[in-house]
Amino acid sequence: MEWLTSWEKKGLEQGRQESKEEIATKMLAKGLDPAIVEEMTGLPAGRIRELSSRLEVDKVT
């Protein structure tokens, strides 16, 4: 992948991050333990908490 420019690499990484967050959100919505979601997605615990909090807010509204 040496032929990719820095902005292309950044775009690919952003897409991967968004995919991980989408998967984590679905896992949390199904009731999986946040520690397992963290382990499986590689997302930091703080981001998992943010996603979980967002789900709680969405349930209330």
mmCIF file with all atom_site columns, N, CA and C in Angstrom:
data_model
loop_
_atom_site.group_PDB
_atom_site.id
_atom_site.type_symbol
_atom_site.label_atom_id
_atom_site.label_alt_id
_atom_site.label_comp_id
_atom_site.label_asym_id
_atom_site.label_entity_id
_atom_site.label_seq_id
_atom_site.pdbx_PDB_ins_code
_atom_site.Cartn_x
_atom_site.Cartn_y
_atom_site.Cartn_z
_atom_site.occupancy
_atom_site.B_iso_or_equiv
_atom_site.pdbx_formal_charge
_atom_site.auth_seq_id
_atom_site.auth_comp_id
_atom_site.auth_asym_id
_atom_site.auth_atom_id
_atom_site.pdbx_PDB_model_num
ATOM 1   N N  . MET A 1 1  ? 0.827   -1.197 0.000  1.00 0.00 ? 1  MET A N  1
ATOM 2   C CA . MET A 1 1  ? 0.000   0.000  0.000  1.00 0.00 ? 1  MET A CA 1
ATOM 3   C C  . MET A 1 1  ? 0.867   1.256  0.000  1.00 0.00 ? 1  MET A C  1
ATOM 4   N N  . GLU A 1 2  ? 2.082   1.137  -0.444 1.00 0.00 ? 2  GLU A N  1
ATOM 5   C CA . GLU A 1 2  ? 2.976   2.293  -0.460 1.00 0.00 ? 2  GLU A CA 1
ATOM 6   C C  . GLU A 1 2  ? 2.519   3.370  -1.425 1.00 0.00 ? 2  GLU A C  1
ATOM 7   N N  . TRP A 1 3  ? 1.699   3.002  -2.375 1.00 0.00 ? 3  TRP A N  1
ATOM 8   C CA . TRP A 1 3  ? 1.275   3.964  -3.375 1.00 0.00 ? 3  TRP A CA 1
ATOM 9   C C  . TRP A 1 3  ? 0.195   4.908  -2.856 1.00 0.00 ? 3  TRP A C  1
ATOM 10  N N  . LEU A 1 4  ? -0.378  4.621  -1.697 1.00 0.00 ? 4  LEU A N  1
ATOM 11  C CA . LEU A 1 4  ? -1.411  5.492  -1.140 1.00 0.00 ? 4  LEU A CA 1
ATOM 12  C C  . LEU A 1 4  ? -0.804  6.779  -0.599 1.00 0.00 ? 4  LEU A C  1
ATOM 13  N N  . THR A 1 5  ? -1.499  7.867  -0.816 1.00 0.00 ? 5  THR A N  1
ATOM 14  C CA . THR A 1 5  ? -1.057  9.134  -0.255 1.00 0.00 ? 5  THR A CA 1
ATOM 15  C C  . THR A 1 5  ? -1.452  9.202  1.214  1.00 0.00 ? 5  THR A C  1
ATOM 16  N N  . SER A 1 6  ? -0.915  10.158 1.911  1.00 0.00 ? 6  SER A N  1
ATOM 17  C CA . SER A 1 6  ? -1.203  10.271 3.337  1.00 0.00 ? 6  SER A CA 1
ATOM 18  C C  . SER A 1 6  ? -2.682  10.531 3.583  1.00 0.00 ? 6  SER A C  1
ATOM 19  N N  . TRP A 1 7  ? -3.334  11.311 2.731  1.00 0.00 ? 7  TRP A N  1
ATOM 20  C CA . TRP A 1 7  ? -4.766  11.588 2.946  1.00 0.00 ? 7  TRP A CA 1
ATOM 21  C C  . TRP A 1 7  ? -5.606  10.362 2.636  1.00 0.00 ? 7  TRP A C  1
ATOM 22  N N  . GLU A 1 8  ? -5.147  9.515  1.716  1.00 0.00 ? 8  GLU A N  1
ATOM 23  C CA . GLU A 1 8  ? -5.872  8.273  1.450  1.00 0.00 ? 8  GLU A CA 1
ATOM 24  C C  . GLU A 1 8  ? -5.747  7.315  2.636  1.00 0.00 ? 8  GLU A C  1
ATOM 25  N N  . LYS A 1 9  ? -4.552  7.252  3.196  1.00 0.00 ? 9  LYS A N  1
ATOM 26  C CA . LYS A 1 9  ? -4.342  6.410  4.378  1.00 0.00 ? 9  LYS A CA 1
ATOM 27  C C  . LYS A 1 9  ? -5.206  6.901  5.538  1.00 0.00 ? 9  LYS A C  1
ATOM 28  N N  . LYS A 1 10 ? -5.269  8.218  5.692  1.00 0.00 ? 10 LYS A N  1
ATOM 29  C CA . LYS A 1 10 ? -6.084  8.794  6.762  1.00 0.00 ? 10 LYS A CA 1
ATOM 30  C C  . LYS A 1 10 ? -7.560  8.459  6.545  1.00 0.00 ? 10 LYS A C  1
ATOM 31  N N  . GLY A 1 11 ? -8.015  8.509  5.307  1.00 0.00 ? 11 GLY A N  1
ATOM 32  C CA . GLY A 1 11 ? -9.399  8.176  4.997  1.00 0.00 ? 11 GLY A CA 1
ATOM 33  C C  . GLY A 1 11 ? -9.717  6.715  5.279  1.00 0.00 ? 11 GLY A C  1
ATOM 34  N N  . LEU A 1 12 ? -8.779  5.830  4.932  1.00 0.00 ? 12 LEU A N  1
ATOM 35  C CA . LEU A 1 12 ? -8.967  4.409  5.215  1.00 0.00 ? 12 LEU A CA 1
ATOM 36  C C  . LEU A 1 12 ? -9.040  4.160  6.715  1.00 0.00 ? 12 LEU A C  1
ATOM 37  N N  . GLU A 1 13 ? -8.171  4.795  7.465  1.00 0.00 ? 13 GLU A N  1
ATOM 38  C CA . GLU A 1 13 ? -8.170  4.623  8.918  1.00 0.00 ? 13 GLU A CA 1
ATOM 39  C C  . GLU A 1 13 ? -9.452  5.166  9.527  1.00 0.00 ? 13 GLU A C  1
ATOM 40  N N  . GLN A 1 14 ? -9.928  6.284  9.025  1.00 0.00 ? 14 GLN A N  1
ATOM 41  C CA . GLN A 1 14 ? -11.185 6.848  9.525  1.00 0.00 ? 14 GLN A CA 1
ATOM 42  C C  . GLN A 1 14 ? -12.339 5.882  9.245  1.00 0.00 ? 14 GLN A C  1
ATOM 43  N N  . GLY A 1 15 ? -12.349 5.274  8.074  1.00 0.00 ? 15 GLY A N  1
ATOM 44  C CA . GLY A 1 15 ? -13.385 4.299  7.743  1.00 0.00 ? 15 GLY A CA 1
ATOM 45  C C  . GLY A 1 15 ? -13.337 3.092  8.650  1.00 0.00 ? 15 GLY A C  1
ATOM 46  N N  . ARG A 1 16 ? -12.134 2.621  8.956  1.00 0.00 ? 16 ARG A N  1
ATOM 47  C CA . ARG A 1 16 ? -11.989 1.489  9.879  1.00 0.00 ? 16 ARG A CA 1
ATOM 48  C C  . ARG A 1 16 ? -12.518 1.853  11.262 1.00 0.00 ? 16 ARG A C  1
ATOM 49  N N  . GLN A 1 17 ? -12.186 3.044  11.724 1.00 0.00 ? 17 GLN A N  1
ATOM 50  C CA . GLN A 1 17 ? -12.632 3.504  13.039 1.00 0.00 ? 17 GLN A CA 1
ATOM 51  C C  . GLN A 1 17 ? -14.149 3.570  13.095 1.00 0.00 ? 17 GLN A C  1
ATOM 52  N N  . GLU A 1 18 ? -14.750 4.118  12.043 1.00 0.00 ? 18 GLU A N  1
ATOM 53  C CA . GLU A 1 18 ? -16.210 4.219  12.003 1.00 0.00 ? 18 GLU A CA 1
ATOM 54  C C  . GLU A 1 18 ? -16.852 2.834  12.002 1.00 0.00 ? 18 GLU A C  1
ATOM 55  N N  . SER A 1 19 ? -16.243 1.888  11.298 1.00 0.00 ? 19 SER A N  1
ATOM 56  C CA . SER A 1 19 ? -16.768 0.523  11.279 1.00 0.00 ? 19 SER A CA 1
ATOM 57  C C  . SER A 1 19 ? -16.692 -0.113 12.655 1.00 0.00 ? 19 SER A C  1
ATOM 58  N N  . LYS A 1 20 ? -15.572 0.080  13.335 1.00 0.00 ? 20 LYS A N  1
ATOM 59  C CA . LYS A 1 20 ? -15.421 -0.460 14.689 1.00 0.00 ? 20 LYS A CA 1
ATOM 60  C C  . LYS A 1 20 ? -16.473 0.121  15.616 1.00 0.00 ? 20 LYS A C  1
ATOM 61  N N  . GLU A 1 21 ? -16.712 1.423  15.500 1.00 0.00 ? 21 GLU A N  1
ATOM 62  C CA . GLU A 1 21 ? -17.689 2.071  16.366 1.00 0.00 ? 21 GLU A CA 1
ATOM 63  C C  . GLU A 1 21 ? -19.105 1.592  16.061 1.00 0.00 ? 21 GLU A C  1
ATOM 64  N N  . GLU A 1 22 ? -19.402 1.362  14.793 1.00 0.00 ? 22 GLU A N  1
ATOM 65  C CA . GLU A 1 22 ? -20.724 0.849  14.426 1.00 0.00 ? 22 GLU A CA 1
ATOM 66  C C  . GLU A 1 22 ? -20.935 -0.552 14.992 1.00 0.00 ? 22 GLU A C  1
ATOM 67  N N  . ILE A 1 23 ? -19.916 -1.382 14.869 1.00 0.00 ? 23 ILE A N  1
ATOM 68  C CA . ILE A 1 23 ? -19.995 -2.741 15.404 1.00 0.00 ? 23 ILE A CA 1
ATOM 69  C C  . ILE A 1 23 ? -20.129 -2.700 16.923 1.00 0.00 ? 23 ILE A C  1
ATOM 70  N N  . ALA A 1 24 ? -19.332 -1.850 17.578 1.00 0.00 ? 24 ALA A N  1
ATOM 71  C CA . ALA A 1 24 ? -19.390 -1.736 19.035 1.00 0.00 ? 24 ALA A CA 1
ATOM 72  C C  . ALA A 1 24 ? -20.768 -1.283 19.491 1.00 0.00 ? 24 ALA A C  1
ATOM 73  N N  . THR A 1 25 ? -21.363 -0.340 18.778 1.00 0.00 ? 25 THR A N  1
ATOM 74  C CA . THR A 1 25 ? -22.690 0.147  19.124 1.00 0.00 ? 25 THR A CA 1
ATOM 75  C C  . THR A 1 25 ? -23.718 -0.971 19.039 1.00 0.00 ? 25 THR A C  1
ATOM 76  N N  . LYS A 1 26 ? -23.623 -1.781 17.997 1.00 0.00 ? 26 LYS A N  1
ATOM 77  C CA . LYS A 1 26 ? -24.548 -2.903 17.845 1.00 0.00 ? 26 LYS A CA 1
ATOM 78  C C  . LYS A 1 26 ? -24.346 -3.925 18.960 1.00 0.00 ? 26 LYS A C  1
ATOM 79  N N  . MET A 1 27 ? -23.097 -4.173 19.327 1.00 0.00 ? 27 MET A N  1
ATOM 80  C CA . MET A 1 27 ? -22.803 -5.127 20.393 1.00 0.00 ? 27 MET A CA 1
ATOM 81  C C  . MET A 1 27 ? -23.378 -4.628 21.715 1.00 0.00 ? 27 MET A C  1
ATOM 82  N N  . LEU A 1 28 ? -23.192 -3.355 22.004 1.00 0.00 ? 28 LEU A N  1
ATOM 83  C CA . LEU A 1 28 ? -23.709 -2.771 23.239 1.00 0.00 ? 28 LEU A CA 1
ATOM 84  C C  . LEU A 1 28 ? -25.233 -2.801 23.254 1.00 0.00 ? 28 LEU A C  1
ATOM 85  N N  . ALA A 1 29 ? -25.844 -2.530 22.104 1.00 0.00 ? 29 ALA A N  1
ATOM 86  C CA . ALA A 1 29 ? -27.312 -2.544 22.015 1.00 0.00 ? 29 ALA A CA 1
ATOM 87  C C  . ALA A 1 29 ? -27.866 -3.939 22.289 1.00 0.00 ? 29 ALA A C  1
ATOM 88  N N  . LYS A 1 30 ? -27.088 -4.971 21.978 1.00 0.00 ? 30 LYS A N  1
ATOM 89  C CA . LYS A 1 30 ? -27.504 -6.354 22.236 1.00 0.00 ? 30 LYS A CA 1
ATOM 90  C C  . LYS A 1 30 ? -27.233 -6.773 23.676 1.00 0.00 ? 30 LYS A C  1
ATOM 91  N N  . GLY A 1 31 ? -26.611 -5.866 24.453 1.00 0.00 ? 31 GLY A N  1
ATOM 92  C CA . GLY A 1 31 ? -26.397 -6.139 25.863 1.00 0.00 ? 31 GLY A CA 1
ATOM 93  C C  . GLY A 1 31 ? -25.059 -6.766 26.218 1.00 0.00 ? 31 GLY A C  1
ATOM 94  N N  . LEU A 1 32 ? -24.122 -6.787 25.273 1.00 0.00 ? 32 LEU A N  1
ATOM 95  C CA . LEU A 1 32 ? -22.818 -7.346 25.587 1.00 0.00 ? 32 LEU A CA 1
ATOM 96  C C  . LEU A 1 32 ? -22.089 -6.462 26.599 1.00 0.00 ? 32 LEU A C  1
ATOM 97  N N  . ASP A 1 33 ? -21.309 -7.090 27.435 1.00 0.00 ? 33 ASP A N  1
ATOM 98  C CA . ASP A 1 33 ? -20.531 -6.395 28.447 1.00 0.00 ? 33 ASP A CA 1
ATOM 99  C C  . ASP A 1 33 ? -19.536 -5.448 27.765 1.00 0.00 ? 33 ASP A C  1
ATOM 100 N N  . PRO A 1 34 ? -19.443 -4.203 28.231 1.00 0.00 ? 34 PRO A N  1
ATOM 101 C CA . PRO A 1 34 ? -18.519 -3.245 27.627 1.00 0.00 ? 34 PRO A CA 1
ATOM 102 C C  . PRO A 1 34 ? -17.063 -3.734 27.588 1.00 0.00 ? 34 PRO A C  1
ATOM 103 N N  . ALA A 1 35 ? -16.633 -4.488 28.571 1.00 0.00 ? 35 ALA A N  1
ATOM 104 C CA . ALA A 1 35 ? -15.258 -5.001 28.566 1.00 0.00 ? 35 ALA A CA 1
ATOM 105 C C  . ALA A 1 35 ? -15.039 -5.963 27.399 1.00 0.00 ? 35 ALA A C  1
ATOM 106 N N  . ILE A 1 36 ? -16.047 -6.748 27.083 1.00 0.00 ? 36 ILE A N  1
ATOM 107 C CA . ILE A 1 36 ? -15.945 -7.669 25.942 1.00 0.00 ? 36 ILE A CA 1
ATOM 108 C C  . ILE A 1 36 ? -15.934 -6.877 24.641 1.00 0.00 ? 36 ILE A C  1
ATOM 109 N N  . VAL A 1 37 ? -16.776 -5.856 24.558 1.00 0.00 ? 37 VAL A N  1
ATOM 110 C CA . VAL A 1 37 ? -16.821 -5.012 23.361 1.00 0.00 ? 37 VAL A CA 1
ATOM 111 C C  . VAL A 1 37 ? -15.462 -4.355 23.149 1.00 0.00 ? 37 VAL A C  1
ATOM 112 N N  . GLU A 1 38 ? -14.875 -3.873 24.226 1.00 0.00 ? 38 GLU A N  1
ATOM 113 C CA . GLU A 1 38 ? -13.550 -3.249 24.148 1.00 0.00 ? 38 GLU A CA 1
ATOM 114 C C  . GLU A 1 38 ? -12.516 -4.247 23.627 1.00 0.00 ? 38 GLU A C  1
ATOM 115 N N  . GLU A 1 39 ? -12.539 -5.434 24.189 1.00 0.00 ? 39 GLU A N  1
ATOM 116 C CA . GLU A 1 39 ? -11.581 -6.460 23.786 1.00 0.00 ? 39 GLU A CA 1
ATOM 117 C C  . GLU A 1 39 ? -11.752 -6.853 22.318 1.00 0.00 ? 39 GLU A C  1
ATOM 118 N N  . MET A 1 40 ? -12.987 -7.016 21.890 1.00 0.00 ? 40 MET A N  1
ATOM 119 C CA . MET A 1 40 ? -13.255 -7.490 20.534 1.00 0.00 ? 40 MET A CA 1
ATOM 120 C C  . MET A 1 40 ? -13.014 -6.425 19.459 1.00 0.00 ? 40 MET A C  1
ATOM 121 N N  . THR A 1 41 ? -13.283 -5.164 19.774 1.00 0.00 ? 41 THR A N  1
ATOM 122 C CA . THR A 1 41 ? -13.141 -4.104 18.766 1.00 0.00 ? 41 THR A CA 1
ATOM 123 C C  . THR A 1 41 ? -11.810 -3.385 18.830 1.00 0.00 ? 41 THR A C  1
ATOM 124 N N  . GLY A 1 42 ? -11.168 -3.436 19.996 1.00 0.00 ? 42 GLY A N  1
ATOM 125 C CA . GLY A 1 42 ? -9.919  -2.699 20.156 1.00 0.00 ? 42 GLY A CA 1
ATOM 126 C C  . GLY A 1 42 ? -10.127 -1.219 20.442 1.00 0.00 ? 42 GLY A C  1
ATOM 127 N N  . LEU A 1 43 ? -11.370 -0.819 20.615 1.00 0.00 ? 43 LEU A N  1
ATOM 128 C CA . LEU A 1 43 ? -11.642 0.582  20.947 1.00 0.00 ? 43 LEU A CA 1
ATOM 129 C C  . LEU A 1 43 ? -11.294 0.828  22.410 1.00 0.00 ? 43 LEU A C  1
ATOM 130 N N  . PRO A 1 44 ? -10.866 2.049  22.733 1.00 0.00 ? 44 PRO A N  1
ATOM 131 C CA . PRO A 1 44 ? -10.556 2.351  24.132 1.00 0.00 ? 44 PRO A CA 1
ATOM 132 C C  . PRO A 1 44 ? -11.816 2.373  25.001 1.00 0.00 ? 44 PRO A C  1
ATOM 133 N N  . ALA A 1 45 ? -11.629 2.095  26.282 1.00 0.00 ? 45 ALA A N  1
ATOM 134 C CA . ALA A 1 45 ? -12.741 2.027  27.234 1.00 0.00 ? 45 ALA A CA 1
ATOM 135 C C  . ALA A 1 45 ? -13.549 3.320  27.247 1.00 0.00 ? 45 ALA A C  1
ATOM 136 N N  . GLY A 1 46 ? -12.885 4.449  27.150 1.00 0.00 ? 46 GLY A N  1
ATOM 137 C CA . GLY A 1 46 ? -13.575 5.735  27.154 1.00 0.00 ? 46 GLY A CA 1
ATOM 138 C C  . GLY A 1 46 ? -14.526 5.876  25.980 1.00 0.00 ? 46 GLY A C  1
ATOM 139 N N  . ARG A 1 47 ? -14.104 5.411  24.827 1.00 0.00 ? 47 ARG A N  1
ATOM 140 C CA . ARG A 1 47 ? -14.969 5.491  23.641 1.00 0.00 ? 47 ARG A CA 1
ATOM 141 C C  . ARG A 1 47 ? -16.157 4.536  23.775 1.00 0.00 ? 47 ARG A C  1
ATOM 142 N N  . ILE A 1 48 ? -15.921 3.368  24.364 1.00 0.00 ? 48 ILE A N  1
ATOM 143 C CA . ILE A 1 48 ? -17.009 2.418  24.603 1.00 0.00 ? 48 ILE A CA 1
ATOM 144 C C  . ILE A 1 48 ? -18.046 3.049  25.529 1.00 0.00 ? 48 ILE A C  1
ATOM 145 N N  . ARG A 1 49 ? -17.573 3.739  26.580 1.00 0.00 ? 49 ARG A N  1
ATOM 146 C CA . ARG A 1 49 ? -18.495 4.413  27.504 1.00 0.00 ? 49 ARG A CA 1
ATOM 147 C C  . ARG A 1 49 ? -19.314 5.482  26.780 1.00 0.00 ? 49 ARG A C  1
ATOM 148 N N  . GLU A 1 50 ? -18.655 6.240  25.892 1.00 0.00 ? 50 GLU A N  1
ATOM 149 C CA . GLU A 1 50 ? -19.366 7.275  25.137 1.00 0.00 ? 50 GLU A CA 1
ATOM 150 C C  . GLU A 1 50 ? -20.455 6.663  24.260 1.00 0.00 ? 50 GLU A C  1
ATOM 151 N N  . LEU A 1 51 ? -20.115 5.590  23.576 1.00 0.00 ? 51 LEU A N  1
ATOM 152 C CA . LEU A 1 51 ? -21.088 4.915  22.714 1.00 0.00 ? 51 LEU A CA 1
ATOM 153 C C  . LEU A 1 51 ? -22.244 4.363  23.543 1.00 0.00 ? 51 LEU A C  1
ATOM 154 N N  . SER A 1 52 ? -21.924 3.791  24.695 1.00 0.00 ? 52 SER A N  1
ATOM 155 C CA . SER A 1 52 ? -22.944 3.242  25.580 1.00 0.00 ? 52 SER A CA 1
ATOM 156 C C  . SER A 1 52 ? -23.858 4.344  26.098 1.00 0.00 ? 52 SER A C  1
ATOM 157 N N  . SER A 1 53 ? -23.268 5.460  26.476 1.00 0.00 ? 53 SER A N  1
ATOM 158 C CA . SER A 1 53 ? -24.060 6.602  26.958 1.00 0.00 ? 53 SER A CA 1
ATOM 159 C C  . SER A 1 53 ? -24.981 7.118  25.871 1.00 0.00 ? 53 SER A C  1
ATOM 160 N N  . ARG A 1 54 ? -24.497 7.149  24.655 1.00 0.00 ? 54 ARG A N  1
ATOM 161 C CA . ARG A 1 54 ? -25.300 7.609  23.532 1.00 0.00 ? 54 ARG A CA 1
ATOM 162 C C  . ARG A 1 54 ? -26.503 6.696  23.328 1.00 0.00 ? 54 ARG A C  1
ATOM 163 N N  . LEU A 1 55 ? -26.295 5.396  23.505 1.00 0.00 ? 55 LEU A N  1
ATOM 164 C CA . LEU A 1 55 ? -27.398 4.449  23.393 1.00 0.00 ? 55 LEU A CA 1
ATOM 165 C C  . LEU A 1 55 ? -28.451 4.711  24.466 1.00 0.00 ? 55 LEU A C  1
ATOM 166 N N  . GLU A 1 56 ? -28.004 4.992  25.677 1.00 0.00 ? 56 GLU A N  1
ATOM 167 C CA . GLU A 1 56 ? -28.930 5.262  26.785 1.00 0.00 ? 56 GLU A CA 1
ATOM 168 C C  . GLU A 1 56 ? -29.742 6.509  26.489 1.00 0.00 ? 56 GLU A C  1
ATOM 169 N N  . VAL A 1 57 ? -29.119 7.538  25.943 1.00 0.00 ? 57 VAL A N  1
ATOM 170 C CA . VAL A 1 57 ? -29.817 8.780  25.602 1.00 0.00 ? 57 VAL A CA 1
ATOM 171 C C  . VAL A 1 57 ? -30.846 8.499  24.519 1.00 0.00 ? 57 VAL A C  1
ATOM 172 N N  . ASP A 1 58 ? -30.471 7.693  23.527 1.00 0.00 ? 58 ASP A N  1
ATOM 173 C CA . ASP A 1 58 ? -31.392 7.380  22.431 1.00 0.00 ? 58 ASP A CA 1
ATOM 174 C C  . ASP A 1 58 ? -32.607 6.598  22.930 1.00 0.00 ? 58 ASP A C  1
ATOM 175 N N  . LYS A 1 59 ? -32.418 5.754  23.949 1.00 0.00 ? 59 LYS A N  1
ATOM 176 C CA . LYS A 1 59 ? -33.532 4.980  24.503 1.00 0.00 ? 59 LYS A CA 1
ATOM 177 C C  . LYS A 1 59 ? -34.539 5.894  25.195 1.00 0.00 ? 59 LYS A C  1
ATOM 178 N N  . VAL A 1 60 ? -34.045 6.955  25.822 1.00 0.00 ? 60 VAL A N  1
ATOM 179 C CA . VAL A 1 60 ? -34.901 7.876  26.574 1.00 0.00 ? 60 VAL A CA 1
ATOM 180 C C  . VAL A 1 60 ? -35.712 8.745  25.634 1.00 0.00 ? 60 VAL A C  1
ATOM 181 N N  . THR A 1 61 ? -35.133 9.150  24.524 1.00 0.00 ? 61 THR A N  1
ATOM 182 C CA . THR A 1 61 ? -35.827 10.072 23.607 1.00 0.00 ? 61 THR A CA 1
ATOM 183 C C  . THR A 1 61 ? -36.696 9.363  22.625 1.00 0.00 ? 61 THR A C  1
#
